[in-house]
JSON list of C-alpha atoms in Angstrom, two decimals:
[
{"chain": "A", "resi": 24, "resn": "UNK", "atom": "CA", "xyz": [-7.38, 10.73, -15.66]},
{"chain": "A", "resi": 25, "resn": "UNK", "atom": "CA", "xyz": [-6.54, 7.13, -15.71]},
{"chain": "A", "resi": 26, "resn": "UNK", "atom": "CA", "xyz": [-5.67, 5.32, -12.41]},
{"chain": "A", "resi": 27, "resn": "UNK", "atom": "CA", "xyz": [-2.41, 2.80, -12.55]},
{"chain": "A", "resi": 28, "resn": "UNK", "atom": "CA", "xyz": [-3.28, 0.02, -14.81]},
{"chain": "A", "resi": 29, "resn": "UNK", "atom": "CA", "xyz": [-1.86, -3.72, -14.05]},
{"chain": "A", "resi": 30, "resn": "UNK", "atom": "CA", "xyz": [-2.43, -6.99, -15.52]},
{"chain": "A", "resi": 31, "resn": "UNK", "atom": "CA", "xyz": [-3.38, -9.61, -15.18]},
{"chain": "A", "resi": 32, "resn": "UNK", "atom": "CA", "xyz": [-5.50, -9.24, -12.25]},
{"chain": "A", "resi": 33, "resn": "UNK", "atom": "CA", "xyz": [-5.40, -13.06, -11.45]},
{"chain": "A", "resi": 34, "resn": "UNK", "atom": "CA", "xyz": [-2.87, -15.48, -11.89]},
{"chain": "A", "resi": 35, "resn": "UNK", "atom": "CA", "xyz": [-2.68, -19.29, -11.17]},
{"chain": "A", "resi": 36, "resn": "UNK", "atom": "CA", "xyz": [0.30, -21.18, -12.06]},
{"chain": "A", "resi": 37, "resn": "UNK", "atom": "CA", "xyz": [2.29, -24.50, -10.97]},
{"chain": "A", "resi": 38, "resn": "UNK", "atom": "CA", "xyz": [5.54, -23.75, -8.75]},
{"chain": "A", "resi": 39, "resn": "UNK", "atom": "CA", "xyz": [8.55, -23.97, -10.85]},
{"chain": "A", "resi": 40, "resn": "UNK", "atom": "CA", "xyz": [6.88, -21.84, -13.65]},
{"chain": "A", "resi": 41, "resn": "UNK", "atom": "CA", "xyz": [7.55, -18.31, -14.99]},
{"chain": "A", "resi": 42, "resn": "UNK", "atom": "CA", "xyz": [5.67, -15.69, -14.51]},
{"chain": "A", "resi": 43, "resn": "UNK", "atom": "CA", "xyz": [4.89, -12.01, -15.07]},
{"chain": "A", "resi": 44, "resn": "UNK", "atom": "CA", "xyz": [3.63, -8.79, -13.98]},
{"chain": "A", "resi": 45, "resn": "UNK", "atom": "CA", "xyz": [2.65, -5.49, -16.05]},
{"chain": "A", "resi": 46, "resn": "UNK", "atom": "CA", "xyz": [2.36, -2.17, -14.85]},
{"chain": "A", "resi": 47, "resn": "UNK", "atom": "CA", "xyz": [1.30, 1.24, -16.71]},
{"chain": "A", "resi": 48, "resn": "UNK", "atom": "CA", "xyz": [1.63, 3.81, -13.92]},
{"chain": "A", "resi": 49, "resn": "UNK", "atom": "CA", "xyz": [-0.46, 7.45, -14.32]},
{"chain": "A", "resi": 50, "resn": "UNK", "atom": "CA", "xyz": [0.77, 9.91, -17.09]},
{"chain": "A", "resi": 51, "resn": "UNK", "atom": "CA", "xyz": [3.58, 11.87, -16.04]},
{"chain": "A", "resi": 52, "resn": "UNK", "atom": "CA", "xyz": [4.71, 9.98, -12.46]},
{"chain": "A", "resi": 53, "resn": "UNK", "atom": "CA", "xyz": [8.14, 9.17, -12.76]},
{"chain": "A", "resi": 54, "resn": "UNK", "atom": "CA", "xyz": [8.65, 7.11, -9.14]},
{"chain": "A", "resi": 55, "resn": "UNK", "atom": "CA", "xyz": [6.87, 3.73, -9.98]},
{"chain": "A", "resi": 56, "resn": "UNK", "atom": "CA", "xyz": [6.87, 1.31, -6.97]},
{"chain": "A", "resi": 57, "resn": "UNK", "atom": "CA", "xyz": [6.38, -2.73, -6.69]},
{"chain": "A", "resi": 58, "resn": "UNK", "atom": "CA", "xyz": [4.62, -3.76, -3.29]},
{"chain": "A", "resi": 59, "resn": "UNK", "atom": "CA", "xyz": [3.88, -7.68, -2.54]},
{"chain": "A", "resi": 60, "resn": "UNK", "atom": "CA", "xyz": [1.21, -8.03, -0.18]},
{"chain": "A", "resi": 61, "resn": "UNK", "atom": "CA", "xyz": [0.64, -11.53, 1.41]},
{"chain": "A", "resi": 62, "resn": "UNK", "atom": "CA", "xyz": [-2.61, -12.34, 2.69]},
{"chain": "A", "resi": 63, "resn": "UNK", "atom": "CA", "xyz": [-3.69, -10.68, 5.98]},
{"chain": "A", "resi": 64, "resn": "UNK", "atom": "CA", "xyz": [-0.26, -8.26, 5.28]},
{"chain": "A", "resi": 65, "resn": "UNK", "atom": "CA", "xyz": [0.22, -5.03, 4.70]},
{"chain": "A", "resi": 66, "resn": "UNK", "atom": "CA", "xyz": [1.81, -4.54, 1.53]},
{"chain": "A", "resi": 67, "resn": "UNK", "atom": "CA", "xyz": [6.02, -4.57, 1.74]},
{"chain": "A", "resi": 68, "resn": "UNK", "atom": "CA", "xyz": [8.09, -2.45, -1.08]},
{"chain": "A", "resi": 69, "resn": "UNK", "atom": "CA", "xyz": [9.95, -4.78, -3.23]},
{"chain": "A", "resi": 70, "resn": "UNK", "atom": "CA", "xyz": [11.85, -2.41, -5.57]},
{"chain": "A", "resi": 71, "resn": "UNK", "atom": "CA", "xyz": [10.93, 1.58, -6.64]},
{"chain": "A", "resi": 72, "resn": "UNK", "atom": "CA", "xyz": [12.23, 3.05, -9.74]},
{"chain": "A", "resi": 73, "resn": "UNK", "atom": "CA", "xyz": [12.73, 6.87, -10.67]},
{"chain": "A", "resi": 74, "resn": "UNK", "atom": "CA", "xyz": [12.53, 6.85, -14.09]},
{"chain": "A", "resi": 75, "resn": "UNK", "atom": "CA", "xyz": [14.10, 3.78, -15.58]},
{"chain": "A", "resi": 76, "resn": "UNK", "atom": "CA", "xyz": [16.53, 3.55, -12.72]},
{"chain": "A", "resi": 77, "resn": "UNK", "atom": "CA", "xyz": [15.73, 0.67, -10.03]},
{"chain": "A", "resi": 78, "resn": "UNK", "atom": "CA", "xyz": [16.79, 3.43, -6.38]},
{"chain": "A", "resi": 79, "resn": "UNK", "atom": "CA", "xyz": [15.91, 1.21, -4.08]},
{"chain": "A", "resi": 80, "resn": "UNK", "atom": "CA", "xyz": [15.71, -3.04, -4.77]},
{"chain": "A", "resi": 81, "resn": "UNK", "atom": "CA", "xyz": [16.99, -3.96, -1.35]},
{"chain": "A", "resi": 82, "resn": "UNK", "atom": "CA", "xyz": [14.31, -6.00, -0.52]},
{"chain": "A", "resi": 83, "resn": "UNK", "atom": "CA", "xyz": [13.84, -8.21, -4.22]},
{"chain": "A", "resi": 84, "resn": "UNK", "atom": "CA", "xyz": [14.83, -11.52, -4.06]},
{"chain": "A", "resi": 85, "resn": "UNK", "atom": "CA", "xyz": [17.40, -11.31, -6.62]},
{"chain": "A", "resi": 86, "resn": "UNK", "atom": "CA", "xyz": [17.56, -15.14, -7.06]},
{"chain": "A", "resi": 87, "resn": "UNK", "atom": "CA", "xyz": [14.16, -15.83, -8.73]},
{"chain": "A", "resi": 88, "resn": "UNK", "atom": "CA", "xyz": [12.80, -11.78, -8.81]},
{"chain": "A", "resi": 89, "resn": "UNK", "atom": "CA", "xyz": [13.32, -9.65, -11.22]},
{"chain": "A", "resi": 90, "resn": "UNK", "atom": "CA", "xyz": [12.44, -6.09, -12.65]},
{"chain": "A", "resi": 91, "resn": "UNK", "atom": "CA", "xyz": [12.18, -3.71, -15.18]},
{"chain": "A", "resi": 92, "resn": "UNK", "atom": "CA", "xyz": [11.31, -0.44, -16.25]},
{"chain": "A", "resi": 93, "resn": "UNK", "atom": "CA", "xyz": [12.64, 0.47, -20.50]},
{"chain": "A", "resi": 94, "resn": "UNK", "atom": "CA", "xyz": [11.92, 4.17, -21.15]},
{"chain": "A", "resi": 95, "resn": "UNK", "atom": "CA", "xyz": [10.66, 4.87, -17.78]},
{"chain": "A", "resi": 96, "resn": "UNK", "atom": "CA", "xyz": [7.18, 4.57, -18.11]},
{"chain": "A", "resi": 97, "resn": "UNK", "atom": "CA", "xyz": [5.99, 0.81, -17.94]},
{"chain": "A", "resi": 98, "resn": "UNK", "atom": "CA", "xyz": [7.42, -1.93, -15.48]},
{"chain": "A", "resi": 99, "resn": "UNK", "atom": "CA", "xyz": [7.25, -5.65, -15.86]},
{"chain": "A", "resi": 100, "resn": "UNK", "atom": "CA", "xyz": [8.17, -7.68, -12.57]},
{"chain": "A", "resi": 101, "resn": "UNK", "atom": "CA", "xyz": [9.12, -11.28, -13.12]},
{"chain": "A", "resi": 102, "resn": "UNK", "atom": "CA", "xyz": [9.26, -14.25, -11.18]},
{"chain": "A", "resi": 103, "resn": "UNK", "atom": "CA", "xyz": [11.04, -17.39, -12.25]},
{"chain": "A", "resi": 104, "resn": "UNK", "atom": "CA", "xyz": [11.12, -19.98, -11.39]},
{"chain": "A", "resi": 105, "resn": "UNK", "atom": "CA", "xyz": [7.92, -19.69, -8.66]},
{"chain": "A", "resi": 106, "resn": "UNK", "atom": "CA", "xyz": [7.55, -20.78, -5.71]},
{"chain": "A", "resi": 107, "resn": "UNK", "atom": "CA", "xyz": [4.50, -21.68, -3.44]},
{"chain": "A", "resi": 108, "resn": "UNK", "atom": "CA", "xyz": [5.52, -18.85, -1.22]},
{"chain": "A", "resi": 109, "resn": "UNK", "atom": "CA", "xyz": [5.26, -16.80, -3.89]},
{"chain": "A", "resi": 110, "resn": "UNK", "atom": "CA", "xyz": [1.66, -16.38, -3.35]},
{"chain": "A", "resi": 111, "resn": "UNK", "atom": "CA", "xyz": [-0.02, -12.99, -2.77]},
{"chain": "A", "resi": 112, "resn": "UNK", "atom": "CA", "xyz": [-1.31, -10.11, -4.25]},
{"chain": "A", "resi": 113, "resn": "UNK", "atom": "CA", "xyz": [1.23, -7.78, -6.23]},
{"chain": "A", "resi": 114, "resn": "UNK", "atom": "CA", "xyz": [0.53, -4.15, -6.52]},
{"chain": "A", "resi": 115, "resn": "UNK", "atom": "CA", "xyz": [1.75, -1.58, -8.59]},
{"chain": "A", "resi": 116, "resn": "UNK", "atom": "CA", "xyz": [1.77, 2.13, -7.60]},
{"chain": "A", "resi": 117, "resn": "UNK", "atom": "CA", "xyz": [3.39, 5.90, -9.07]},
{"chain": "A", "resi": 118, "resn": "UNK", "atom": "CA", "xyz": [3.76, 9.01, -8.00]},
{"chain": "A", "resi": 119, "resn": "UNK", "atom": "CA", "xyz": [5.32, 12.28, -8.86]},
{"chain": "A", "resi": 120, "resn": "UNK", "atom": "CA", "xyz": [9.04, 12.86, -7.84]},
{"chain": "A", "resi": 121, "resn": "UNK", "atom": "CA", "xyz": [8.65, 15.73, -5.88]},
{"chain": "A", "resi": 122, "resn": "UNK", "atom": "CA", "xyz": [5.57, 14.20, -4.11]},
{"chain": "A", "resi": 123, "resn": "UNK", "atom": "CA", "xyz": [6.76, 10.88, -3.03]},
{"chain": "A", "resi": 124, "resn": "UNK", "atom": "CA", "xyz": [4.52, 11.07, 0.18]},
{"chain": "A", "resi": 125, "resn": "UNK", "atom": "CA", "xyz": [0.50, 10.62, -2.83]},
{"chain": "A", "resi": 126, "resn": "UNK", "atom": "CA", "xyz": [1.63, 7.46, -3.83]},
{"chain": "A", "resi": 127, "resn": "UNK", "atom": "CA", "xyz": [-1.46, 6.21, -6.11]},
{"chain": "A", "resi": 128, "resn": "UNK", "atom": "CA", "xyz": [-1.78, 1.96, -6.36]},
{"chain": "A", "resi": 129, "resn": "UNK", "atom": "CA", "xyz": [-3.07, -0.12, -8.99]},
{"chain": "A", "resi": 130, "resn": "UNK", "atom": "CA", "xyz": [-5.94, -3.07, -8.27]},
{"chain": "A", "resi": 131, "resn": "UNK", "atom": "CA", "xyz": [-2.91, -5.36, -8.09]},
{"chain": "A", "resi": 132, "resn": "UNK", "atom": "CA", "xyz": [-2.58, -9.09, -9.23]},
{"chain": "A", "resi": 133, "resn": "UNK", "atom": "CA", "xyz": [-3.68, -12.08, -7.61]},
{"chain": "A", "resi": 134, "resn": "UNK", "atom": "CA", "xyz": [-0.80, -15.10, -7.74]},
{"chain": "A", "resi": 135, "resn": "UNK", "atom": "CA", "xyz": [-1.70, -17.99, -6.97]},
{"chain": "A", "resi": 136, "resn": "UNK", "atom": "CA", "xyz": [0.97, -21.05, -6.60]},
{"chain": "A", "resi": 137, "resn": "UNK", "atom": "CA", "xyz": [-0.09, -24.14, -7.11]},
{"chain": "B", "resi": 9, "resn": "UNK", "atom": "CA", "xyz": [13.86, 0.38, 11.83]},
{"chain": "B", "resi": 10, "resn": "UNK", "atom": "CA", "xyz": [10.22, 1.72, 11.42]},
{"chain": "B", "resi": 11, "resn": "UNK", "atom": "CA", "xyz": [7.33, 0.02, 11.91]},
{"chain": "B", "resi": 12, "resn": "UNK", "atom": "CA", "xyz": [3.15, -0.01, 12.29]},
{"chain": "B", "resi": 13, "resn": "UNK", "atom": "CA", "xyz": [1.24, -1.27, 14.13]},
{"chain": "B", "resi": 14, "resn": "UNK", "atom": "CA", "xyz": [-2.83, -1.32, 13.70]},
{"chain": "B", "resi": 15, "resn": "UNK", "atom": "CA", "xyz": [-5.51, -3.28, 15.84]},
{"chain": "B", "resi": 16, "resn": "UNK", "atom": "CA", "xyz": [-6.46, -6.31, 14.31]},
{"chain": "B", "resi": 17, "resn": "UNK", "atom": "CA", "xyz": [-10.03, -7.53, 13.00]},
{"chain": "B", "resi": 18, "resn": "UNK", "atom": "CA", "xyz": [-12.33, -7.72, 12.13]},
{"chain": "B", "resi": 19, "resn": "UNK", "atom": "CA", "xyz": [-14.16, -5.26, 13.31]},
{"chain": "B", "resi": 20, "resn": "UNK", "atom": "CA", "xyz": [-17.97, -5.23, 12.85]},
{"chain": "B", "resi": 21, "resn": "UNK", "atom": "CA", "xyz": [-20.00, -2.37, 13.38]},
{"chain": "B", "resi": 22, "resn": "UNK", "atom": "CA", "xyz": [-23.85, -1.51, 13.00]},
{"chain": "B", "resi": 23, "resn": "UNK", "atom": "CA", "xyz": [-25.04, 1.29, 10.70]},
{"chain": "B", "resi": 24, "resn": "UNK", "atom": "CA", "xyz": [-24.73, 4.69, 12.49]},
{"chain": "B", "resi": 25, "resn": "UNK", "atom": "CA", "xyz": [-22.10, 3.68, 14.71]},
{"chain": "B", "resi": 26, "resn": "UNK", "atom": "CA", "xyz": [-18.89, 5.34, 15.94]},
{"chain": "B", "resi": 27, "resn": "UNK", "atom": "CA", "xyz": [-15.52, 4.02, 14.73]},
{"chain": "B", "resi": 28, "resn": "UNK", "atom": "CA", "xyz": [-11.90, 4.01, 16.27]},
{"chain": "B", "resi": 29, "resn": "UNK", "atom": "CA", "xyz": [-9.35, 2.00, 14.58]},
{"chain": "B", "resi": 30, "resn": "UNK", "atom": "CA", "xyz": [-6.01, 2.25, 16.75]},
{"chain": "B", "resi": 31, "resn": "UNK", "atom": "CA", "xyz": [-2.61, 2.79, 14.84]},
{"chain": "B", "resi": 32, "resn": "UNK", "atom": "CA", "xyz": [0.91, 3.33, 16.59]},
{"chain": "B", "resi": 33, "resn": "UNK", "atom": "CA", "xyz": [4.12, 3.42, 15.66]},
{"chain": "B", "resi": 34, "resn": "UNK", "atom": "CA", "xyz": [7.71, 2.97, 16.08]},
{"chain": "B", "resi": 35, "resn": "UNK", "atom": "CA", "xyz": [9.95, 5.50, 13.86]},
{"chain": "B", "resi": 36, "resn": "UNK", "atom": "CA", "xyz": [13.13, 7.67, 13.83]},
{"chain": "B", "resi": 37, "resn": "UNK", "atom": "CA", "xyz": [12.66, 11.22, 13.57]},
{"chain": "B", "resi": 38, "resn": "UNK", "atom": "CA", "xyz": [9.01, 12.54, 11.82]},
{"chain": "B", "resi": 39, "resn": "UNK", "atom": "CA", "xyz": [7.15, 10.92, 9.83]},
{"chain": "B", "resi": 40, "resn": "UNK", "atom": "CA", "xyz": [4.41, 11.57, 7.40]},
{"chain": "B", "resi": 41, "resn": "UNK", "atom": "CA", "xyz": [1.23, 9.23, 8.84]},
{"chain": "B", "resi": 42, "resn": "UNK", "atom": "CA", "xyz": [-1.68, 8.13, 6.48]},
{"chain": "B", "resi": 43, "resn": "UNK", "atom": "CA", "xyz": [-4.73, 5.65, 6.51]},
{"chain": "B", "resi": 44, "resn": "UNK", "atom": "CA", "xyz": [-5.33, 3.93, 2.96]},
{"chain": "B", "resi": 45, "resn": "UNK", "atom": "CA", "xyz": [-8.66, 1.84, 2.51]},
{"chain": "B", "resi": 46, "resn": "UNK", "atom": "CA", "xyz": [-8.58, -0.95, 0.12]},
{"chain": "B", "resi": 47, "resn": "UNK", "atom": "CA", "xyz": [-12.35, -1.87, -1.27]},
{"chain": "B", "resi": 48, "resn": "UNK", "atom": "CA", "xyz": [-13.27, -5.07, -2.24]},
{"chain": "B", "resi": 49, "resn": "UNK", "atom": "CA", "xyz": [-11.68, -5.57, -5.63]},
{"chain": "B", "resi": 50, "resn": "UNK", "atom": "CA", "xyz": [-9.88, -2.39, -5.76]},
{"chain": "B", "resi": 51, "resn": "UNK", "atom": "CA", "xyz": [-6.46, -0.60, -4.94]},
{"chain": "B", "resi": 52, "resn": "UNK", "atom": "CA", "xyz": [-5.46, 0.89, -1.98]},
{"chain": "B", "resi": 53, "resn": "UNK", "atom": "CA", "xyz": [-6.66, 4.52, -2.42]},
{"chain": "B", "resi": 54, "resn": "UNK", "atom": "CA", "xyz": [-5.20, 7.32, 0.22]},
{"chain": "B", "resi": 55, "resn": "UNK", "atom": "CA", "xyz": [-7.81, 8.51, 2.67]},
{"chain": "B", "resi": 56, "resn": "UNK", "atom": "CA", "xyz": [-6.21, 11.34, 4.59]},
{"chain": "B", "resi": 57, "resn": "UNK", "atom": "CA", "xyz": [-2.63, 11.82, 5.71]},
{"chain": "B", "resi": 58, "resn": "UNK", "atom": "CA", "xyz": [-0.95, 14.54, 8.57]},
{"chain": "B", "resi": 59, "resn": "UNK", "atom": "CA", "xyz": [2.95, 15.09, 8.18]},
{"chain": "B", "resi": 60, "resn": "UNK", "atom": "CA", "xyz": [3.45, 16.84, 11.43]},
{"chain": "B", "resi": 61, "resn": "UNK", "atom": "CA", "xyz": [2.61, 16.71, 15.18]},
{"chain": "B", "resi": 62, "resn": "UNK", "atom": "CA", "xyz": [-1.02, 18.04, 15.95]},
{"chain": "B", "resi": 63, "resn": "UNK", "atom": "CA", "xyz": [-2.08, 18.02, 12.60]},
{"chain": "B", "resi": 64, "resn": "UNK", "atom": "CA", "xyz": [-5.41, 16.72, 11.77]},
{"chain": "B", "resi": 65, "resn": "UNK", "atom": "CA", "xyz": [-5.95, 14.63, 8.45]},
{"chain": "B", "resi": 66, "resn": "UNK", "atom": "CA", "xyz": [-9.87, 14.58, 7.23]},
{"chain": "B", "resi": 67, "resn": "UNK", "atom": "CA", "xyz": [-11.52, 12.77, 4.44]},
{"chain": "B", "resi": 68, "resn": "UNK", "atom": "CA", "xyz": [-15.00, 11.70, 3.65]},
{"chain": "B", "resi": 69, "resn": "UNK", "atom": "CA", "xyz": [-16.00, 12.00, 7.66]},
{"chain": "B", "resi": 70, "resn": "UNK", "atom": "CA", "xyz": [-12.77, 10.01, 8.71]},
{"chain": "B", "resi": 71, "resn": "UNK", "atom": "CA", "xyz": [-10.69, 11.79, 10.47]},
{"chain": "B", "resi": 72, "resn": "UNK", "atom": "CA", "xyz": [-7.07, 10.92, 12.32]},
{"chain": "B", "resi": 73, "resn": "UNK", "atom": "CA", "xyz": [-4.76, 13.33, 14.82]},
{"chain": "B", "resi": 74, "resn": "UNK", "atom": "CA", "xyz": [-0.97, 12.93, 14.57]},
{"chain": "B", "resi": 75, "resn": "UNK", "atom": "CA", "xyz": [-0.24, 12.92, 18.00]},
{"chain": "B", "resi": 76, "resn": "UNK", "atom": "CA", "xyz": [3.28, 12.70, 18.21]},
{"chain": "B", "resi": 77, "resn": "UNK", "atom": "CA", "xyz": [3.35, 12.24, 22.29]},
{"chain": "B", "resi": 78, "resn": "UNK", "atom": "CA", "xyz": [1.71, 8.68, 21.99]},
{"chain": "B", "resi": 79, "resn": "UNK", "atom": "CA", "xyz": [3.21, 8.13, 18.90]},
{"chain": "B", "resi": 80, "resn": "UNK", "atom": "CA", "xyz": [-0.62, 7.55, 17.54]},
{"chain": "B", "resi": 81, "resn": "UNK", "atom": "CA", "xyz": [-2.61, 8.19, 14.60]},
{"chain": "B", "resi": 82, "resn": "UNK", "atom": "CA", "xyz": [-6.70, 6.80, 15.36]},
{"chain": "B", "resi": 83, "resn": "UNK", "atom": "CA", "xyz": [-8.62, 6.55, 12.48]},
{"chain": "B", "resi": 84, "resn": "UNK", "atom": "CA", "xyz": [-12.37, 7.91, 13.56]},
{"chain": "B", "resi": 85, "resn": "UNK", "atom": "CA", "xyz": [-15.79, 8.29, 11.90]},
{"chain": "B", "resi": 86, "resn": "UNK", "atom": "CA", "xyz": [-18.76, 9.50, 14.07]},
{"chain": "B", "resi": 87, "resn": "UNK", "atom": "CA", "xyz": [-21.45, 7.95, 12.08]},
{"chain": "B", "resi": 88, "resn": "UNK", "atom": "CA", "xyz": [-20.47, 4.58, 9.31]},
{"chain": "B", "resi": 89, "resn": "UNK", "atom": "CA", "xyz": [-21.96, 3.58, 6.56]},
{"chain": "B", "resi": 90, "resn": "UNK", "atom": "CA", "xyz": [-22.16, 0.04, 4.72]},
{"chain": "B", "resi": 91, "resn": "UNK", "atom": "CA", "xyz": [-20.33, 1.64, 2.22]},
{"chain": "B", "resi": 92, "resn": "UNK", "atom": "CA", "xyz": [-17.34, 2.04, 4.71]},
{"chain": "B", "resi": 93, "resn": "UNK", "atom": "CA", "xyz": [-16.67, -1.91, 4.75]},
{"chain": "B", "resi": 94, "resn": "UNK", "atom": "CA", "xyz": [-13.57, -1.97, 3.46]},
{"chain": "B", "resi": 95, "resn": "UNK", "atom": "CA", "xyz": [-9.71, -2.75, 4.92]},
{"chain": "B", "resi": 96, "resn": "UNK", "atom": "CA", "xyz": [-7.74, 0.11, 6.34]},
{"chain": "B", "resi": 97, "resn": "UNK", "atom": "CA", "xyz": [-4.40, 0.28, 6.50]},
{"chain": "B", "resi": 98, "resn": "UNK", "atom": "CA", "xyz": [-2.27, 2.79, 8.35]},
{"chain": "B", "resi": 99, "resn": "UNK", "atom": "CA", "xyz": [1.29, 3.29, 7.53]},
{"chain": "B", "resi": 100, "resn": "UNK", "atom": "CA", "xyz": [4.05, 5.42, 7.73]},
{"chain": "B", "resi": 101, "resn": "UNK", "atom": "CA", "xyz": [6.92, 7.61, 5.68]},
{"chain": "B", "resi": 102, "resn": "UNK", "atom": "CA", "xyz": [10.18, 9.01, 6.82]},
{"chain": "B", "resi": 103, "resn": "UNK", "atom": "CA", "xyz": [10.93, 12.23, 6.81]},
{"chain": "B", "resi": 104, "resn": "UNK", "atom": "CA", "xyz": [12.82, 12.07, 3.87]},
{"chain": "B", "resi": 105, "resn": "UNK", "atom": "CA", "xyz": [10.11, 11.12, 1.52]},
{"chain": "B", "resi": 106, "resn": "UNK", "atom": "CA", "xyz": [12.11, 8.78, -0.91]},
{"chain": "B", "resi": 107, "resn": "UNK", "atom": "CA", "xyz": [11.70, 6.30, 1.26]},
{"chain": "B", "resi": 108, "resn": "UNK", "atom": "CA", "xyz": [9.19, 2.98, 1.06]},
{"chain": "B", "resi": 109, "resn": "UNK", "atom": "CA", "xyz": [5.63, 3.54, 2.87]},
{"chain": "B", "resi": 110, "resn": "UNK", "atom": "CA", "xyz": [5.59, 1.10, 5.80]},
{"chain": "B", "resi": 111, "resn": "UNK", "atom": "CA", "xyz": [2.26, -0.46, 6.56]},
{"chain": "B", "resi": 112, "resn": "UNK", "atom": "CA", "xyz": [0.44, -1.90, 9.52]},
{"chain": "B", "resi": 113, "resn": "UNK", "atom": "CA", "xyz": [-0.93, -5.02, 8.81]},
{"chain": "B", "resi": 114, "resn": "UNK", "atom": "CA", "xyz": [-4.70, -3.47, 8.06]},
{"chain": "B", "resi": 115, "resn": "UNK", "atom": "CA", "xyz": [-8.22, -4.09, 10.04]},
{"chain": "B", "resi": 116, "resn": "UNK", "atom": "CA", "xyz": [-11.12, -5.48, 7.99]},
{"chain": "B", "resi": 117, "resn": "UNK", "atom": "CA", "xyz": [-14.39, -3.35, 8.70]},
{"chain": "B", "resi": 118, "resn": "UNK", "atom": "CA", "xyz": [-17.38, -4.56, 7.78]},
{"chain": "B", "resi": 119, "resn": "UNK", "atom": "CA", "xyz": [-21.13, -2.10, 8.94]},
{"chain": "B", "resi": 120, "resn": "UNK", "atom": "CA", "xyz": [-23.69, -3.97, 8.50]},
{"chain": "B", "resi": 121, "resn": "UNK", "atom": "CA", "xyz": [-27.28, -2.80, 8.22]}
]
């Protein structure tokens, strides 16, 4: 069975520029979650989804952050414009509904803010 | 609100040695307790978890107690391996499940030879 897929797995861009995220969580999990970790962090929840509905975004930064999930299955996150602080790794992860508590995370991507 | 917290690295240990990695933590009510490890280059992959007092997660020779009196969850191996260096993170779920994970800040582990 294939793990969560994300790409890319490194980014490097100049503040002020756009930027985005992909995420193809494992066959089948509905709950797909967006974690940013910063370095030396453990990773925080930025928004979870249940299907194509965003449950629980509390902690995006609405200003420049942004999410998506069409048809409930893939997830793009988006950040524009960046900012240096915007560096760290961003991970993807899924699980089933009715097993919130296996939560199964992608390799992540790497942003780096220049 | 709920929180983790992990002794901090790194921690460098020799071939055949035993491990403890502390982990306590601050929540409401029970939660569900885990360890992830995160290998160079990869995801974070669950290791073992306990959702209730006194039980005993195991994985791979790691092994952590939910002991809900201390509010603690110790990661432990008896003997590690080079292949063990890796980060591990503990972290935490509320009761209700549909709820974020909340993670210590991870310890670094490197066994060398």
């Amino acid at each position: 069975e294939a793990g969560v897929v994300q790409s890319p797995r490194y980014k490097i861009i100049e503040k002020k520029q756009p930027v985005a995220f992909w995420c193809n969580p494992i066959s089948g999990h509905n709950t797909l979650y967006w974690y940013r970790q910063n370095l030396g962090q453990g990773p925080e929840l930025l928004i979870r989804y249940e299907n194509e509905e965003a449950v629980d975004d509390s902690q995006l930064p609405k200003d420049r952050f942004s999410a998506e999930r069409l048809k409930g299955v893939d997830s793009t996150l988006k950040i524009q414009p960046a900012e240096l602080g915007d560096s760290a790794v961003y991970l993807c992860a899924s699980s089933l509904v009715n097993s919130p508590e296996t939560q199964y995370f992608g390799p992540g991507t790497r942003l780096l803010v220049l | 609100g709920d929180s983790v917290t992990q002794m901090e690295g790194p921690v460098t240990l020799s071939e055949e040695a035993f491990l403890t990695i502390n982990c306590t933590y601050t929540a409401t009510g029970y939660p569900s307790l885990f360890w992830y490890v995160q290998y160079p280059g990869e995801g974070l992959q669950l290791l073992l978890k306990a959702t209730k007092a006194d039980d005993k997660g195991s994985n791979k020779g790691f092994e952590a107690t939910y002991r809900k009196e201390t509010t603690s969850f110790h990661l432990e191996k008896g003997s590690v391996q080079v292949s063990d260096s890796a980060v591990y993170f503990c972290a935490l779920q509320s009761y209700s499940g549909n709820t974020p994970l909340v993670f210590g800040k991870g310890t670094r582990l490197s066994v060398i030879a």
